């Protein structure tokens, strides 16, 4: 599988590391809502289809990326720098 880094171009998957689900919202740090924290830490969705994920080009420019990847086919729909895009894929 190739991921096209915005800085480096198409690179092999082995150069990237998965950083997590980009759709999750962390509770406020001072929140004492244990259910919200439990859900944030332990409850993981298992979506089928396009999914927003954070990846890092650890073996290259080390940029953090927001990637939309189809979890069924592993097709990459879009790649953007994480700092310039939000979880919906729209650029800020
Ligand atoms: Zn790169």
CSV table of N, CA and C and ligand atoms in Angstrom, one decimal:
chain,number,residue,atom,x,y,z
A,1,UNK,N,0.8,-1.2,0.0
A,1,UNK,CA,0.0,0.0,0.0
A,1,UNK,C,0.9,1.2,0.0
A,2,UNK,N,0.6,2.2,-0.8
A,2,UNK,CA,1.3,3.4,-0.9
A,2,UNK,C,0.5,4.6,-0.3
A,3,UNK,N,1.1,5.4,0.4
A,3,UNK,CA,0.5,6.6,1.0
A,3,UNK,C,1.3,7.8,0.4
A,4,UNK,N,0.5,8.7,-0.2
A,4,UNK,CA,1.1,9.9,-0.8
A,4,UNK,C,1.3,11.0,0.2
A,5,UNK,N,2.5,11.2,0.7
A,5,UNK,CA,2.8,12.2,1.7
A,5,UNK,C,2.8,13.6,1.0
A,6,UNK,N,2.1,14.6,1.5
A,6,UNK,CA,2.1,15.9,0.8
A,6,UNK,C,3.5,16.5,0.6
A,7,UNK,N,4.5,16.1,1.5
A,7,UNK,CA,5.9,16.6,1.3
A,7,UNK,C,6.8,15.7,0.5
A,8,UNK,N,6.6,14.4,0.6
A,8,UNK,CA,7.6,13.4,0.1
A,8,UNK,C,7.1,12.7,-1.2
A,9,UNK,N,5.8,12.7,-1.4
A,9,UNK,CA,5.2,12.0,-2.5
A,9,UNK,C,4.8,10.5,-2.1
A,10,UNK,N,4.5,9.7,-3.1
A,10,UNK,CA,4.1,8.3,-2.7
A,10,UNK,C,5.2,7.5,-2.0
A,11,UNK,N,4.9,6.9,-0.9
A,11,UNK,CA,5.9,6.2,-0.1
A,11,UNK,C,5.2,4.9,0.4
A,12,UNK,N,6.0,3.9,0.7
A,12,UNK,CA,5.4,2.6,1.2
A,12,UNK,C,4.8,2.7,2.6
A,13,UNK,N,3.8,2.0,2.8
A,13,UNK,CA,3.2,2.0,4.2
A,13,UNK,C,4.2,1.8,5.3
A,14,UNK,N,5.2,1.0,5.1
A,14,UNK,CA,6.2,0.7,6.1
A,14,UNK,C,6.8,2.0,6.7
A,15,UNK,N,6.8,3.1,6.0
A,15,UNK,CA,7.4,4.4,6.5
A,15,UNK,C,6.5,5.1,7.4
A,16,UNK,N,5.2,4.7,7.5
A,16,UNK,CA,4.2,5.4,8.3
A,16,UNK,C,3.8,4.6,9.5
A,17,UNK,N,3.4,5.4,10.5
A,17,UNK,CA,2.9,4.7,11.7
A,17,UNK,C,1.5,5.3,12.0
A,18,UNK,N,0.6,4.4,12.4
A,18,UNK,CA,-0.8,4.8,12.7
A,18,UNK,C,-0.8,5.5,14.0
A,19,UNK,N,-1.5,6.6,14.1
A,19,UNK,CA,-1.6,7.4,15.3
A,19,UNK,C,-2.9,7.5,15.9
A,20,UNK,N,-3.9,6.9,15.3
A,20,UNK,CA,-5.2,6.8,15.9
A,20,UNK,C,-6.4,7.3,15.1
A,21,UNK,N,-7.6,7.1,15.7
A,21,UNK,CA,-8.8,7.6,15.1
A,21,UNK,C,-8.9,9.1,15.2
A,22,UNK,N,-9.2,9.7,14.1
A,22,UNK,CA,-9.3,11.2,14.0
A,22,UNK,C,-10.7,11.7,14.3
A,23,UNK,N,-11.6,10.8,14.6
A,23,UNK,CA,-13.0,11.3,14.8
A,23,UNK,C,-13.3,11.4,16.3
A,24,UNK,N,-12.4,11.0,17.1
A,24,UNK,CA,-12.7,11.0,18.5
A,24,UNK,C,-12.5,12.3,19.1
A,25,UNK,N,-13.4,12.7,20.1
A,25,UNK,CA,-13.2,14.0,20.8
A,25,UNK,C,-12.9,13.7,22.2
A,26,UNK,N,-11.7,14.2,22.7
A,26,UNK,CA,-11.3,14.0,24.0
A,26,UNK,C,-12.1,14.9,25.0
A,27,UNK,N,-12.6,14.3,26.1
A,27,UNK,CA,-13.3,15.1,27.1
A,27,UNK,C,-12.4,16.2,27.7
A,28,UNK,N,-13.0,17.2,28.2
A,28,UNK,CA,-12.3,18.3,28.9
A,28,UNK,C,-11.3,17.7,29.9
A,29,UNK,N,-10.1,18.1,30.0
A,29,UNK,CA,-9.1,17.5,31.0
A,29,UNK,C,-9.6,17.6,32.4
A,30,UNK,N,-10.4,18.6,32.8
A,30,UNK,CA,-10.9,18.7,34.2
A,30,UNK,C,-12.2,17.9,34.4
A,31,UNK,N,-12.7,17.3,33.4
A,31,UNK,CA,-14.0,16.6,33.5
A,31,UNK,C,-13.9,15.4,34.4
A,32,UNK,N,-14.9,15.2,35.3
A,32,UNK,CA,-14.9,14.1,36.1
A,32,UNK,C,-16.0,13.1,35.7
A,33,UNK,N,-16.5,13.3,34.5
A,33,UNK,CA,-17.5,12.4,33.9
A,33,UNK,C,-16.8,11.0,33.5
A,34,UNK,N,-16.9,10.1,34.4
A,34,UNK,CA,-16.1,8.8,34.2
A,34,UNK,C,-16.7,8.0,33.0
A,35,UNK,N,-17.9,8.2,32.7
A,35,UNK,CA,-18.5,7.5,31.5
A,35,UNK,C,-17.8,8.1,30.2
A,36,UNK,N,-17.7,9.4,30.2
A,36,UNK,CA,-17.1,10.0,29.0
A,36,UNK,C,-15.7,9.6,28.8
A,37,UNK,N,-14.9,9.5,30.0
A,37,UNK,CA,-13.5,9.1,29.9
A,37,UNK,C,-13.4,7.7,29.6
A,38,UNK,N,-14.3,6.8,30.1
A,38,UNK,CA,-14.2,5.4,29.8
A,38,UNK,C,-14.5,5.2,28.3
A,39,UNK,N,-15.5,5.9,27.8
A,39,UNK,CA,-15.8,5.7,26.4
A,39,UNK,C,-14.7,6.2,25.5
A,40,UNK,N,-14.0,7.3,25.9
A,40,UNK,CA,-12.9,7.9,25.1
A,40,UNK,C,-11.7,6.9,25.1
A,41,UNK,N,-11.5,6.3,26.3
A,41,UNK,CA,-10.3,5.5,26.4
A,41,UNK,C,-10.5,4.1,25.8
A,42,UNK,N,-11.7,3.5,26.2
A,42,UNK,CA,-11.8,2.0,25.9
A,42,UNK,C,-12.8,1.7,24.8
A,43,UNK,N,-13.8,2.5,24.5
A,43,UNK,CA,-14.8,2.1,23.5
A,43,UNK,C,-14.3,2.5,22.1
A,44,UNK,N,-14.1,1.5,21.3
A,44,UNK,CA,-13.6,1.8,19.9
A,44,UNK,C,-14.7,1.4,18.9
A,45,UNK,N,-15.0,2.3,18.0
A,45,UNK,CA,-15.9,1.9,16.9
A,45,UNK,C,-15.1,1.0,15.9
A,46,UNK,N,-15.8,0.3,15.2
A,46,UNK,CA,-15.2,-0.6,14.1
A,46,UNK,C,-15.9,-0.3,12.8
A,47,UNK,N,-15.6,0.9,12.2
A,47,UNK,CA,-16.4,1.3,11.0
A,47,UNK,C,-16.0,0.5,9.8
A,48,UNK,N,-17.0,0.3,9.0
A,48,UNK,CA,-16.8,-0.3,7.7
A,48,UNK,C,-17.0,0.8,6.6
A,49,UNK,N,-15.9,1.1,5.9
A,49,UNK,CA,-15.9,2.1,4.9
A,49,UNK,C,-15.0,3.2,5.1
A,50,UNK,N,-15.2,4.4,4.6
A,50,UNK,CA,-14.2,5.5,4.7
A,50,UNK,C,-14.1,5.9,6.2
A,51,UNK,N,-12.8,6.1,6.6
A,51,UNK,CA,-12.6,6.4,8.0
A,51,UNK,C,-11.4,7.4,8.1
A,52,UNK,N,-11.6,8.4,9.0
A,52,UNK,CA,-10.6,9.5,9.2
A,52,UNK,C,-9.6,9.0,10.2
A,53,UNK,N,-8.3,9.0,9.9
A,53,UNK,CA,-7.3,8.5,10.8
A,53,UNK,C,-6.1,9.4,10.8
A,54,UNK,N,-5.4,9.5,11.9
A,54,UNK,CA,-4.1,10.2,12.0
A,54,UNK,C,-3.0,9.2,11.7
A,55,UNK,N,-2.1,9.6,10.9
A,55,UNK,CA,-0.9,8.8,10.6
A,55,UNK,C,0.3,9.7,10.7
A,56,UNK,N,1.5,9.2,10.9
A,56,UNK,CA,2.7,10.0,10.9
A,56,UNK,C,3.7,9.4,9.9
A,57,UNK,N,4.3,10.2,9.1
A,57,UNK,CA,5.4,9.8,8.2
A,57,UNK,C,6.7,9.6,9.0
A,58,UNK,N,6.7,8.6,9.9
A,58,UNK,CA,7.8,8.4,10.8
A,58,UNK,C,9.1,8.1,10.1
A,59,UNK,N,9.1,7.5,9.0
A,59,UNK,CA,10.3,7.1,8.3
A,59,UNK,C,10.7,8.1,7.2
A,60,UNK,N,10.1,9.3,7.3
A,60,UNK,CA,10.4,10.3,6.3
A,60,UNK,C,10.4,11.7,6.9
A,61,UNK,N,9.5,12.6,6.5
A,61,UNK,CA,9.5,13.9,7.0
A,61,UNK,C,8.9,14.1,8.4
A,62,UNK,N,8.4,13.1,9.0
A,62,UNK,CA,7.8,13.0,10.3
A,62,UNK,C,6.5,13.9,10.4
A,63,UNK,N,5.9,14.3,9.3
A,63,UNK,CA,4.7,15.1,9.4
A,63,UNK,C,3.6,14.2,9.9
A,64,UNK,N,2.7,14.8,10.6
A,64,UNK,CA,1.4,14.2,11.0
A,64,UNK,C,0.4,14.4,9.9
A,65,UNK,N,-0.3,13.4,9.6
A,65,UNK,CA,-1.2,13.4,8.4
A,65,UNK,C,-2.6,13.0,8.9
A,66,UNK,N,-3.6,13.6,8.2
A,66,UNK,CA,-5.0,13.2,8.3
A,66,UNK,C,-5.3,12.4,7.0
A,67,UNK,N,-5.6,11.1,7.2
A,67,UNK,CA,-5.8,10.3,6.0
A,67,UNK,C,-7.3,9.7,6.1
A,68,UNK,N,-8.0,9.8,5.0
A,68,UNK,CA,-9.3,9.1,4.9
A,68,UNK,C,-9.0,7.8,4.1
A,69,UNK,N,-9.2,6.7,4.9
A,69,UNK,CA,-8.9,5.4,4.3
A,69,UNK,C,-10.1,4.5,4.4
A,70,UNK,N,-10.4,3.8,3.4
A,70,UNK,CA,-11.5,2.8,3.4
A,70,UNK,C,-11.1,1.6,4.1
A,71,UNK,N,-11.8,1.3,5.2
A,71,UNK,CA,-11.4,0.1,6.0
A,71,UNK,C,-11.7,-1.2,5.4
A,72,UNK,N,-12.5,-1.2,4.4
A,72,UNK,CA,-12.8,-2.5,3.7
A,72,UNK,C,-11.8,-2.8,2.6
A,73,UNK,N,-11.4,-1.7,1.8
A,73,UNK,CA,-10.6,-2.0,0.6
A,73,UNK,C,-9.1,-1.4,0.9
A,74,UNK,N,-8.9,-0.7,1.9
A,74,UNK,CA,-7.7,0.0,2.3
A,74,UNK,C,-7.3,1.1,1.2
A,75,UNK,N,-8.3,1.5,0.4
A,75,UNK,CA,-8.0,2.6,-0.6
A,75,UNK,C,-7.9,3.9,0.2
A,76,UNK,N,-6.9,4.7,-0.2
A,76,UNK,CA,-6.7,6.0,0.4
A,76,UNK,C,-7.5,7.0,-0.4
A,77,UNK,N,-8.5,7.7,0.3
A,77,UNK,CA,-9.3,8.7,-0.4
A,77,UNK,C,-8.7,10.1,-0.4
A,78,UNK,N,-8.0,10.4,0.7
A,78,UNK,CA,-7.4,11.7,0.8
A,78,UNK,C,-6.3,11.7,1.8
A,79,UNK,N,-5.3,12.6,1.6
A,79,UNK,CA,-4.2,12.8,2.6
A,79,UNK,C,-4.0,14.3,2.7
A,80,UNK,N,-4.0,14.7,3.9
A,80,UNK,CA,-3.7,16.2,4.2
A,80,UNK,C,-2.8,16.3,5.5
A,81,UNK,N,-2.1,17.4,5.6
A,81,UNK,CA,-1.4,17.6,6.8
A,81,UNK,C,-2.4,17.8,7.9
A,82,UNK,N,-2.1,17.2,9.0
A,82,UNK,CA,-3.1,17.2,10.2
A,82,UNK,C,-3.3,18.6,10.7
A,83,UNK,N,-2.3,19.4,10.6
A,83,UNK,CA,-2.4,20.8,11.2
A,83,UNK,C,-3.3,21.7,10.3
A,84,UNK,N,-3.5,21.3,9.1
A,84,UNK,CA,-4.3,22.2,8.2
A,84,UNK,C,-5.6,21.6,7.8
A,85,UNK,N,-6.0,20.5,8.5
A,85,UNK,CA,-7.3,19.9,8.2
A,85,UNK,C,-7.9,19.4,9.5
A,86,UNK,N,-9.2,19.4,9.5
A,86,UNK,CA,-9.9,18.9,10.7
A,86,UNK,C,-10.4,17.4,10.4
A,87,UNK,N,-11.0,16.8,11.4
A,87,UNK,CA,-11.4,15.4,11.2
A,87,UNK,C,-12.5,15.2,10.1
A,88,UNK,N,-13.2,16.2,9.7
A,88,UNK,CA,-14.1,16.0,8.6
A,88,UNK,C,-13.4,16.1,7.2
A,89,UNK,N,-12.1,16.3,7.3
A,89,UNK,CA,-11.4,16.4,6.0
A,89,UNK,C,-11.3,17.8,5.4
A,90,UNK,N,-12.0,18.7,6.0
A,90,UNK,CA,-12.0,20.0,5.4
A,90,UNK,C,-10.8,20.8,5.9
A,91,UNK,N,-10.2,21.5,5.0
A,91,UNK,CA,-9.1,22.3,5.4
A,91,UNK,C,-9.5,23.6,6.2
A,92,UNK,N,-8.7,23.9,7.2
A,92,UNK,CA,-9.0,25.0,8.1
A,92,UNK,C,-8.6,26.3,7.4
B,1,LIG,ZN1,6.7,12.8,4.3
